[in-house]
Structure formats: structure tokens, C-alpha cells
mmCIF file of C-alpha atoms in Angstrom:
data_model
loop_
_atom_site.group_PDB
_atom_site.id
_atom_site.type_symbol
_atom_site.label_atom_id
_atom_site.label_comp_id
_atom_site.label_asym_id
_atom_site.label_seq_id
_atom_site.Cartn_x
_atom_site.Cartn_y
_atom_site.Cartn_z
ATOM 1 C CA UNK A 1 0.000 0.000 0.000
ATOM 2 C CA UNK A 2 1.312 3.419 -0.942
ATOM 3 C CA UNK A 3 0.948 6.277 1.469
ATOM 4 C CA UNK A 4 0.088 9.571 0.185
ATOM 5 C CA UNK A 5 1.183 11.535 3.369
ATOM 6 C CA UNK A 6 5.045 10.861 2.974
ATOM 7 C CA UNK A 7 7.746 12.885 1.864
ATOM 8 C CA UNK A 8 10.554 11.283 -0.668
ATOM 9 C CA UNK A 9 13.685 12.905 -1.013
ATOM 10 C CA UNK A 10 14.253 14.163 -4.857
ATOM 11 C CA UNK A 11 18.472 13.014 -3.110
ATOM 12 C CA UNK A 12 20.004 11.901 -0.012
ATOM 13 C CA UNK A 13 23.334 10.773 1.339
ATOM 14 C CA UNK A 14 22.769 6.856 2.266
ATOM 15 C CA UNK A 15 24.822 5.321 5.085
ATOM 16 C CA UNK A 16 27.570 3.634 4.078
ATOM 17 C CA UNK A 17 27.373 1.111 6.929
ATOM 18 C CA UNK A 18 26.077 0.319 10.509
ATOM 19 C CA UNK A 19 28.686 2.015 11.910
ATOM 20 C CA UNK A 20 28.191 4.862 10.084
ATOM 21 C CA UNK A 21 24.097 4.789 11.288
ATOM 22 C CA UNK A 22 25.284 4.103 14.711
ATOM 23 C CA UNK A 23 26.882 7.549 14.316
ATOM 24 C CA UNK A 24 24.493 9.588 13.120
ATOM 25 C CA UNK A 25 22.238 8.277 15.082
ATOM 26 C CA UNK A 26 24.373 9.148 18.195
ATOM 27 C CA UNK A 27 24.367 12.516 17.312
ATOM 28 C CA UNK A 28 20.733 12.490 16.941
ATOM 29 C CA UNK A 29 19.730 11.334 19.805
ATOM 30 C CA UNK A 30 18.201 7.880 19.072
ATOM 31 C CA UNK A 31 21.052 6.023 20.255
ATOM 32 C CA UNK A 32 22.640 6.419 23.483
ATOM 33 C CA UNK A 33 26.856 7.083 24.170
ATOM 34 C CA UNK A 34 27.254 3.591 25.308
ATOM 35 C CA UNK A 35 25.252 1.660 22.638
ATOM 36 C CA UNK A 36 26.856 -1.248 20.753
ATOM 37 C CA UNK A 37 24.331 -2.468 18.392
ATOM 38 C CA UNK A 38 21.377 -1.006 16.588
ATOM 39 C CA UNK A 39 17.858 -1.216 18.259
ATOM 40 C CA UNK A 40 14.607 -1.447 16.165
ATOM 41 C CA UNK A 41 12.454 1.627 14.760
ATOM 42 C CA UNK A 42 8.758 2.376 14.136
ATOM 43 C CA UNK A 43 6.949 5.191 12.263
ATOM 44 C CA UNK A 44 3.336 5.894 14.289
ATOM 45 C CA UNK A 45 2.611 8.290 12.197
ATOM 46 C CA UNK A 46 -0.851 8.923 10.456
ATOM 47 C CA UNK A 47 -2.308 5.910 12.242
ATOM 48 C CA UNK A 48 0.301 3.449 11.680
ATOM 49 C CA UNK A 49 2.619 1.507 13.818
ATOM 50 C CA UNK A 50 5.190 0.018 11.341
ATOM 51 C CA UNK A 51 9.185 -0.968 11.700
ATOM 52 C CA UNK A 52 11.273 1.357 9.322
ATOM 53 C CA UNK A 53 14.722 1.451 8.739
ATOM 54 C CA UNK A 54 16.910 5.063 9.244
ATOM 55 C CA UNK A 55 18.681 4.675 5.408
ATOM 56 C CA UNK A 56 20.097 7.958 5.158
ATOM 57 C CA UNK A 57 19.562 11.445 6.015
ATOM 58 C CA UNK A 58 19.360 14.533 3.412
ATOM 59 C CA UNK A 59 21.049 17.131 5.870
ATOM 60 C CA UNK A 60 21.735 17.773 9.990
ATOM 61 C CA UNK A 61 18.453 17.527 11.107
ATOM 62 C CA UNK A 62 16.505 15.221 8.145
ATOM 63 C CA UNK A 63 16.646 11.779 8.129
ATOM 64 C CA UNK A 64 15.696 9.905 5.644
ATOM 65 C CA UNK A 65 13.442 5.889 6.508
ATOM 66 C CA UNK A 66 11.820 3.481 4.750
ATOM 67 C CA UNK A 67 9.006 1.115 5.403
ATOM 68 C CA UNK A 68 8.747 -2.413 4.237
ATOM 69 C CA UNK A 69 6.638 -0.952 1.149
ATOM 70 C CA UNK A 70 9.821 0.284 0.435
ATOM 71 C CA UNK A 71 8.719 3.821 0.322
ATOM 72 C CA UNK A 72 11.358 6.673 1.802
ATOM 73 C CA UNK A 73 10.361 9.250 3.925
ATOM 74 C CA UNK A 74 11.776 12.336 5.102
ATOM 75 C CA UNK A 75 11.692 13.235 9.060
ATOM 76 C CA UNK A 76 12.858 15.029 12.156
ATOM 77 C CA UNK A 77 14.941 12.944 14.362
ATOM 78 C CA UNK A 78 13.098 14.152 17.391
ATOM 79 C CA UNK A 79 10.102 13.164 15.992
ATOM 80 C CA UNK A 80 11.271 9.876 15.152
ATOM 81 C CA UNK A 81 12.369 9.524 18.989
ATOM 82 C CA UNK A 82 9.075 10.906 19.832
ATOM 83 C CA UNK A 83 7.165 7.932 18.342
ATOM 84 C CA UNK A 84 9.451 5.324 19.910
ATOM 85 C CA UNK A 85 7.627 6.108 23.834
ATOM 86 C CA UNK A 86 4.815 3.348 24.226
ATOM 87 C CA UNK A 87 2.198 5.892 24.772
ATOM 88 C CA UNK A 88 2.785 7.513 21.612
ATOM 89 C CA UNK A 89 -0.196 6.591 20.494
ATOM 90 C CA UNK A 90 -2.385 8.647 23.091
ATOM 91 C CA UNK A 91 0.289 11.939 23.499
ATOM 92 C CA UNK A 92 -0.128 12.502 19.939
ATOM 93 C CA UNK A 93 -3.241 11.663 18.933
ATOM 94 C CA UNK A 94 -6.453 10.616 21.300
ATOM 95 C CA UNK A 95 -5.612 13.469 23.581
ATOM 96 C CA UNK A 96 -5.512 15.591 20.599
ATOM 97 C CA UNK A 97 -8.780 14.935 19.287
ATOM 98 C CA UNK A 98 -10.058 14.712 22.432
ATOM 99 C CA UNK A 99 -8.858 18.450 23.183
ATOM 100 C CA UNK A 100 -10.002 19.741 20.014
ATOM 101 C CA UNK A 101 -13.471 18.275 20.799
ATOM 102 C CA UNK A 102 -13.800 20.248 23.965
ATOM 103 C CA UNK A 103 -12.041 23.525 22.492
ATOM 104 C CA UNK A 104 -9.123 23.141 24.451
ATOM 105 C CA UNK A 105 -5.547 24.437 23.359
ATOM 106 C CA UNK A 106 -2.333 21.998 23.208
ATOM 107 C CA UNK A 107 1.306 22.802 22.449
ATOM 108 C CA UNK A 108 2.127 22.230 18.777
ATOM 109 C CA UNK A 109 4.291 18.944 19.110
ATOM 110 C CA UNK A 110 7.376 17.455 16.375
ATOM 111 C CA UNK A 111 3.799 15.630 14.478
ATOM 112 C CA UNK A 112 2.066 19.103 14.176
ATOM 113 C CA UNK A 113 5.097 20.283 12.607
ATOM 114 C CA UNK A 114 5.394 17.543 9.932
ATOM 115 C CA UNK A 115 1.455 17.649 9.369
ATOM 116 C CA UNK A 116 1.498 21.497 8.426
ATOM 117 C CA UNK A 117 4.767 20.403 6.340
ATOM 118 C CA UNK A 118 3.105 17.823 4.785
ATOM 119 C CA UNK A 119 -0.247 19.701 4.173
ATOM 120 C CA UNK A 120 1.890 21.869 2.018
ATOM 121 C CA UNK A 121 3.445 19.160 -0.065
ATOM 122 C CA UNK A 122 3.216 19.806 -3.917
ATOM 123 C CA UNK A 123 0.874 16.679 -5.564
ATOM 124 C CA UNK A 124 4.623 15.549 -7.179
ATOM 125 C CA UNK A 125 5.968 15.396 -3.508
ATOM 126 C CA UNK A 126 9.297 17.419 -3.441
ATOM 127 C CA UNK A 127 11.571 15.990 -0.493
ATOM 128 C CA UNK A 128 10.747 18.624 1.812
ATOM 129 C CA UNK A 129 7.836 20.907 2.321
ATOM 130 C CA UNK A 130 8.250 24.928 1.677
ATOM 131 C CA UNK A 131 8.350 25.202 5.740
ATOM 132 C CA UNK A 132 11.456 22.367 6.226
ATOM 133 C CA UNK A 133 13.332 24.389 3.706
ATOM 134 C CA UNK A 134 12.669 27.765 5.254
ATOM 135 C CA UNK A 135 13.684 26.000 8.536
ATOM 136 C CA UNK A 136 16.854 23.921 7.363
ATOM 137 C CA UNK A 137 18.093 25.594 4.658
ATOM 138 C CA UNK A 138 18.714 22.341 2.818
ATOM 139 C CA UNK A 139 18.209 22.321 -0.607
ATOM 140 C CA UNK A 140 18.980 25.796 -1.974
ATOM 141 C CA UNK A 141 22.509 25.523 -1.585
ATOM 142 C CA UNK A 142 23.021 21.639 -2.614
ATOM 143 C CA UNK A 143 20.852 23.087 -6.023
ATOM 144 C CA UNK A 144 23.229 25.714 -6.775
ATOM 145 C CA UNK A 145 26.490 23.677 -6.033
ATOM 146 C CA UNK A 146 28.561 26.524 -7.079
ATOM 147 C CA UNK A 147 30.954 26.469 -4.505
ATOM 148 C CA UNK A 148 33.833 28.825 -5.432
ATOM 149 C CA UNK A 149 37.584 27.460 -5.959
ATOM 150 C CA UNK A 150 40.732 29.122 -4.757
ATOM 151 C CA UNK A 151 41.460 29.961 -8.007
ATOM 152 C CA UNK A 152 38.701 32.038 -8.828
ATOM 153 C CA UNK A 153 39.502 33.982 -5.293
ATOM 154 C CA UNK A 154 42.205 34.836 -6.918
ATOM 155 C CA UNK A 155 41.124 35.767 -10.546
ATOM 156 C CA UNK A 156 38.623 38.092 -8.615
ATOM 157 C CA UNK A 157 40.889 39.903 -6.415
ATOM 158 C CA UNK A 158 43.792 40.071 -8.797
ATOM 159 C CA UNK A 159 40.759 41.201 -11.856
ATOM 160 C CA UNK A 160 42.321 38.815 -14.425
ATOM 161 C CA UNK A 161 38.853 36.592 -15.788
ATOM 162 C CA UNK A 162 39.365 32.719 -15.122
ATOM 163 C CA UNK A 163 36.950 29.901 -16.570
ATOM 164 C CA UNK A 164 34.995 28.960 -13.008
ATOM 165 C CA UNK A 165 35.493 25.583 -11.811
ATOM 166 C CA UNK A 166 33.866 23.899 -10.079
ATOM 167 C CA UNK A 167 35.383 21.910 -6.993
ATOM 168 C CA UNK A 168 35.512 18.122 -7.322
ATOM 169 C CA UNK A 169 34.612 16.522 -3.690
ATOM 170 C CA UNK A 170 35.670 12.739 -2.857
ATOM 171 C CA UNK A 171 33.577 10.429 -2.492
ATOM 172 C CA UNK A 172 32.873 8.703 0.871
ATOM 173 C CA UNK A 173 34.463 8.700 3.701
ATOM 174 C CA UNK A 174 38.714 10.019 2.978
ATOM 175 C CA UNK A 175 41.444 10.695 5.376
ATOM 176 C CA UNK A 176 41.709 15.022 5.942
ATOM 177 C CA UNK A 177 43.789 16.886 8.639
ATOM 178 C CA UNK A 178 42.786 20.713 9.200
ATOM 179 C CA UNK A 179 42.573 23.243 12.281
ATOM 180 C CA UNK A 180 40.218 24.026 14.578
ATOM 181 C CA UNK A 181 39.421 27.572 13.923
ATOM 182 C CA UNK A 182 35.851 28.341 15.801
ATOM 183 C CA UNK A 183 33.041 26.496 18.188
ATOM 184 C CA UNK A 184 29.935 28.458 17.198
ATOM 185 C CA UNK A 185 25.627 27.541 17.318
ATOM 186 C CA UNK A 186 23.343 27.337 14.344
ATOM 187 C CA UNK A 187 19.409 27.824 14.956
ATOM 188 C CA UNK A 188 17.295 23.915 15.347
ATOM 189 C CA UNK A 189 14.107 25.386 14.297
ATOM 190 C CA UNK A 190 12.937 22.017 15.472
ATOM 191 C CA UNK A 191 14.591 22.628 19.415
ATOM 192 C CA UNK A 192 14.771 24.639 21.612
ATOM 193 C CA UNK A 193 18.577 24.732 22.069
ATOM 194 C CA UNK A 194 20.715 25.521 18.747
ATOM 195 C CA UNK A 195 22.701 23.197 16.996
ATOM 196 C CA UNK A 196 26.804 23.070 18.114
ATOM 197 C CA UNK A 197 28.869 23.358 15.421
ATOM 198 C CA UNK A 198 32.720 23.195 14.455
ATOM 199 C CA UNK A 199 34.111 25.488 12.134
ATOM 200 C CA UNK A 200 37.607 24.245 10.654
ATOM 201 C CA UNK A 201 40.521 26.004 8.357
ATOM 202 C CA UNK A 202 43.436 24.718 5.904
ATOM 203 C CA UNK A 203 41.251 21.496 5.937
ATOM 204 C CA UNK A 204 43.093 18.877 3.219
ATOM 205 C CA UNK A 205 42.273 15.714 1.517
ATOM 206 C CA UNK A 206 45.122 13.711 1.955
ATOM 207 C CA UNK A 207 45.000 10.588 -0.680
ATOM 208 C CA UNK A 208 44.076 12.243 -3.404
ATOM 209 C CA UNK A 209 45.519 15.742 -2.129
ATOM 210 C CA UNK A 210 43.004 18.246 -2.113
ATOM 211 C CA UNK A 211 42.996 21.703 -0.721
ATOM 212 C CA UNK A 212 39.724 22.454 1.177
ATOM 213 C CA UNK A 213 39.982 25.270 2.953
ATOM 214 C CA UNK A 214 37.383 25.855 5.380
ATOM 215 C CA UNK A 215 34.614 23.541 6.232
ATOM 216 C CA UNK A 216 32.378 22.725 9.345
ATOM 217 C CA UNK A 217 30.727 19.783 11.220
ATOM 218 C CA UNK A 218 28.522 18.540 13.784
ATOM 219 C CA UNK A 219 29.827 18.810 17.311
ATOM 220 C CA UNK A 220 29.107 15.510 17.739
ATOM 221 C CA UNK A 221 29.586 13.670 21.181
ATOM 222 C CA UNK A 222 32.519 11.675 19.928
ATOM 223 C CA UNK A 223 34.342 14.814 18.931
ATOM 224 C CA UNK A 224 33.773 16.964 22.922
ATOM 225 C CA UNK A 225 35.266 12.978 23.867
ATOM 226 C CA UNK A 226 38.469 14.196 22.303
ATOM 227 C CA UNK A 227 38.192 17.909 24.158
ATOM 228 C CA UNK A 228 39.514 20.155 21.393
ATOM 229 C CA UNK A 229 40.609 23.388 21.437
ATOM 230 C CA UNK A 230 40.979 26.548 19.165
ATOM 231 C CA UNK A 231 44.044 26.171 17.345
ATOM 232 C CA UNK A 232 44.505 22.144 17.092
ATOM 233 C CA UNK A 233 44.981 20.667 13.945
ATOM 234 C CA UNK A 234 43.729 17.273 13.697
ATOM 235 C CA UNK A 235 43.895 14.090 11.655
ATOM 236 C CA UNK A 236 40.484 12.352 10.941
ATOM 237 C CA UNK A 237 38.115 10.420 8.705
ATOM 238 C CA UNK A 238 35.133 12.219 7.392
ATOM 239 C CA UNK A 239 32.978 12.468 4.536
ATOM 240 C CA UNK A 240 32.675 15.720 2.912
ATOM 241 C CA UNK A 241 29.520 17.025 1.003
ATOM 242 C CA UNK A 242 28.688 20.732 -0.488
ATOM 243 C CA UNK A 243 26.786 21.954 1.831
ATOM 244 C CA UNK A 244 26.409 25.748 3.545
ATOM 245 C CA UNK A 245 26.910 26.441 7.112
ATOM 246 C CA UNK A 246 24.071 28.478 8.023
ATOM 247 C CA UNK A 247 24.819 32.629 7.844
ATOM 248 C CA UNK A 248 28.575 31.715 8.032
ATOM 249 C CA UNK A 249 30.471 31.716 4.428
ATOM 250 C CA UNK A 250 32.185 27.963 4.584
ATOM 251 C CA UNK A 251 30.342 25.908 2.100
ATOM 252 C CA UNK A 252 31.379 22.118 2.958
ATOM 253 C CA UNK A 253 30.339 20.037 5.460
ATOM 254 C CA UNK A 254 32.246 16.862 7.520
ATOM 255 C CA UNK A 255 29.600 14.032 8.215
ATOM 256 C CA UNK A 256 30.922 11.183 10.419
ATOM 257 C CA UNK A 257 34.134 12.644 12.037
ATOM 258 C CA UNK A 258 35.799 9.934 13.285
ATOM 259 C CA UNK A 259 39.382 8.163 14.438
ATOM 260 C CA UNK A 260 40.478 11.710 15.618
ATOM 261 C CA UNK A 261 44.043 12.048 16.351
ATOM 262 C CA UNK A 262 45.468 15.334 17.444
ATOM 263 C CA UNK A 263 48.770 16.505 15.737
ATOM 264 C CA UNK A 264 51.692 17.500 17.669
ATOM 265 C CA UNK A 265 52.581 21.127 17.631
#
């Protein structure tokens, strides 16, 4: 059976493998610290109550499941973490309706958001509603993908006129070493507390070598394990993707920082 009421992602990144979910799902929240093995999801969405799987994720704060109809959907991890309590069920719906019927008032919760989202789907079902990308930020970049090279900083400044190119990322997950440069927040539309974020400079590829420049991630828990400071420069294993820091001009992003090793001085 298809559902009408879910969002497919035009593109996402897919995980690579369980360690790489276990990650990201870490960071999210679904998973604690400690956790050695994945644990079983369900979407309770709409009236169901089915297992998905967490496949991918299209940015920070979208992941991406599928059911066993095999059809993807796009979705806030706190709302997936929502549905996992056994009352589910009642929180976000009977007490609802029941509310409604007497006229009371209740807080918008993470299934209020998605159902004004979804009401505003287009019939062809774009991968995220006008108010996740108002939120998120998350396609209008990735569309452009006209990240700037060092070369044509310097055919702009110097005013001689150089053929753009544009920058050719790896893919998967490649060996880098950079500097920390800043610890800064980013607005969660979807929380109340804002997003922590690492800001890094002279980031570079090392097999193929590739200069990078600046480039941000997630301040994950595994990374505050390491306690970094302003200043280190680190060796690591990431995957980097084209994709804008929000009001901040560094346009790639480092999913899945891992095997951090700091350099010596």
C-alpha cells in the first residue's frame, strides 16, 4: 500500500554502513553514548505503527526511513524519537482529538510540525515541504552547487577573468587533517537549544591531495570525547559534502568525524 502523506527525497546521502548509522544516530539522539548495536524503529505516524529502517539522512536535522513498502520518507529525528515512547499513540493523537473536541488548546508537538509540512506538499511530492526548507536551509545551496575554488579567489581579487570551476569533492568517507578555527551555534528550528557546530581552516584531503579550505561539522559527542581546542589541527576520517553552514560563508560540510588524532605542535 502506498501512502500519500510521505515525503521522498528528490536526493540523499545513504549510510555507508552500521557504523556509520550508529553515528548519526548518536548525534541524533536515538542512540545512546554507550550503545553497541542497533535497536529497532517504528513510524506511528498517520495511524500506523510500522518498523522502518533510518537509510540515510538529506542534511543535519533530516533523516531519511523506509518502510517495508519500500517507500522513503523524510523526518525530524526528534520526531522519530518521539514515536518510539509506548504511549505515543495517546500523546499525539487521542488526547488531541479529544482536546479539540472540547475547544481546548495543546502545544504544537514534532507531528504538528510535519502535518502542516506535509499539508503543504506539492501533488509531485518534493523531499521537503516549503516550511522544512525555510527551517533547514537544505536544498537551496546543494541546487546551486557553485561552490567557489581558490582559483577564482584569486582571478577576482587580482581582476584577471578565469573559466569557473567547479570543486571536485571525494567520495565517501577520505582521510583530511585541518585546524580548529571556531566552536559556534546554528538555529534547530525544530529545538529549543541551537545546533553546536565546528568550524575548521586549511582542511586537506590527503589521498588524493586536495585543498579544502574551510569547512564545518557537527559537534558531535565523539568529537567533545576528544576535548579540542581553538588552534589544534587534527587528523580524521570524514565524509565531505557541499553543503552551507548556516549565515557563516564555509560551504562544505564533515559528516561522520571519526578516528580523531590530534597533531603535535
Amino acid at each position: 500500500m502506498v501512502h500519500s502523506f510521505m515525503i521522498e527525497p528528490d536526493k540523499y546521502t545513504a549510510f555507508a554502513d552500521e557504523a556509520e548509522l550508529m553515528d548519526k544516530c548518536k548525534e541524533w539522539g536515538l542512540l545512546t553514548d554507550k550503545a553497541s548495536k542497533m535497536k529497532a524503529f517504528y513510524y506511528k505516524g498517520h495511524g500506523l505503527n510500522e518498523a522502518c529502517s533510518i537509510i540515510g539522512y538529506v542534511d543535519h536535522i533530516t533523516a531519511v526511513i523506509q518502510l517495508d513498502n519500500n517507500q522513503k520518507h523524510c523526518i525530524h529525528p526528534s520526531y522519530l524519537k518521539e514515536m518510539q515512547a509506548a504511549n505515543y499513540g495517546i500523546k499525539a493523537g487521542d488526547t488531541a482529538e479529544a482536546a479539540a473536541e472540547a475547544n481546548e488548546p495543546i502545544a504544537e508537538t514534532a507531528a504538528d510540525i510535519e502535518a502542516k509540512a506535509v499539508s503543504k506538499a506539492a501533488p509531485a511530492k518534493e523531499a521537503v515541504t516549503e516550511a522544512v526548507k525555510d527551517a533547514a536551509q537544505i536544498q537551496a545551496d546543494e541546487a546551486k552547487d557553485k561552490t567557489p575554488t581558490a582559483a577564482e579567489e584569486t582571478a577576482k581579487t587580482s581582476g584577471k577573468k578565469t573559466k569557473k570551476t567547479k570543486l571536485e569533492l571525494p567520495e565517501g568517507k577520505v582521510k583530511m587533517v585541518g585546524t580548529i578555527k571556531e566552536f559556534t551555534t546554528i538555529p534547530n528550528h525544530f529545538s529549543d537549544n541551537d545546533d553546536e557546530v565546528v568550524i575548521y581552516e586549511d582542511v586537506v584531503v590527503l589521498e588524493p591531495e586536495i585543498e579544502i579550505g574551510d569547512a564545518w561539522s557537527s559537534h558531535s559527542a565523539t568529537m567533545k570525547k576528544v576535548e579540542l581546542e581553538i588552534g589544534d589541527t587534527i587528523a580524521f576520517e570524514a565524509k565531505i559534502v557541499a553543503k552551507k553552514l548556516t549565515k557563516h560563508p564555509v560551504r562544505n560540510k564533515l559528516n561522520n568525524v571519526a578516528k580523531i588524532v590530534k597533531q603535535d605542535s
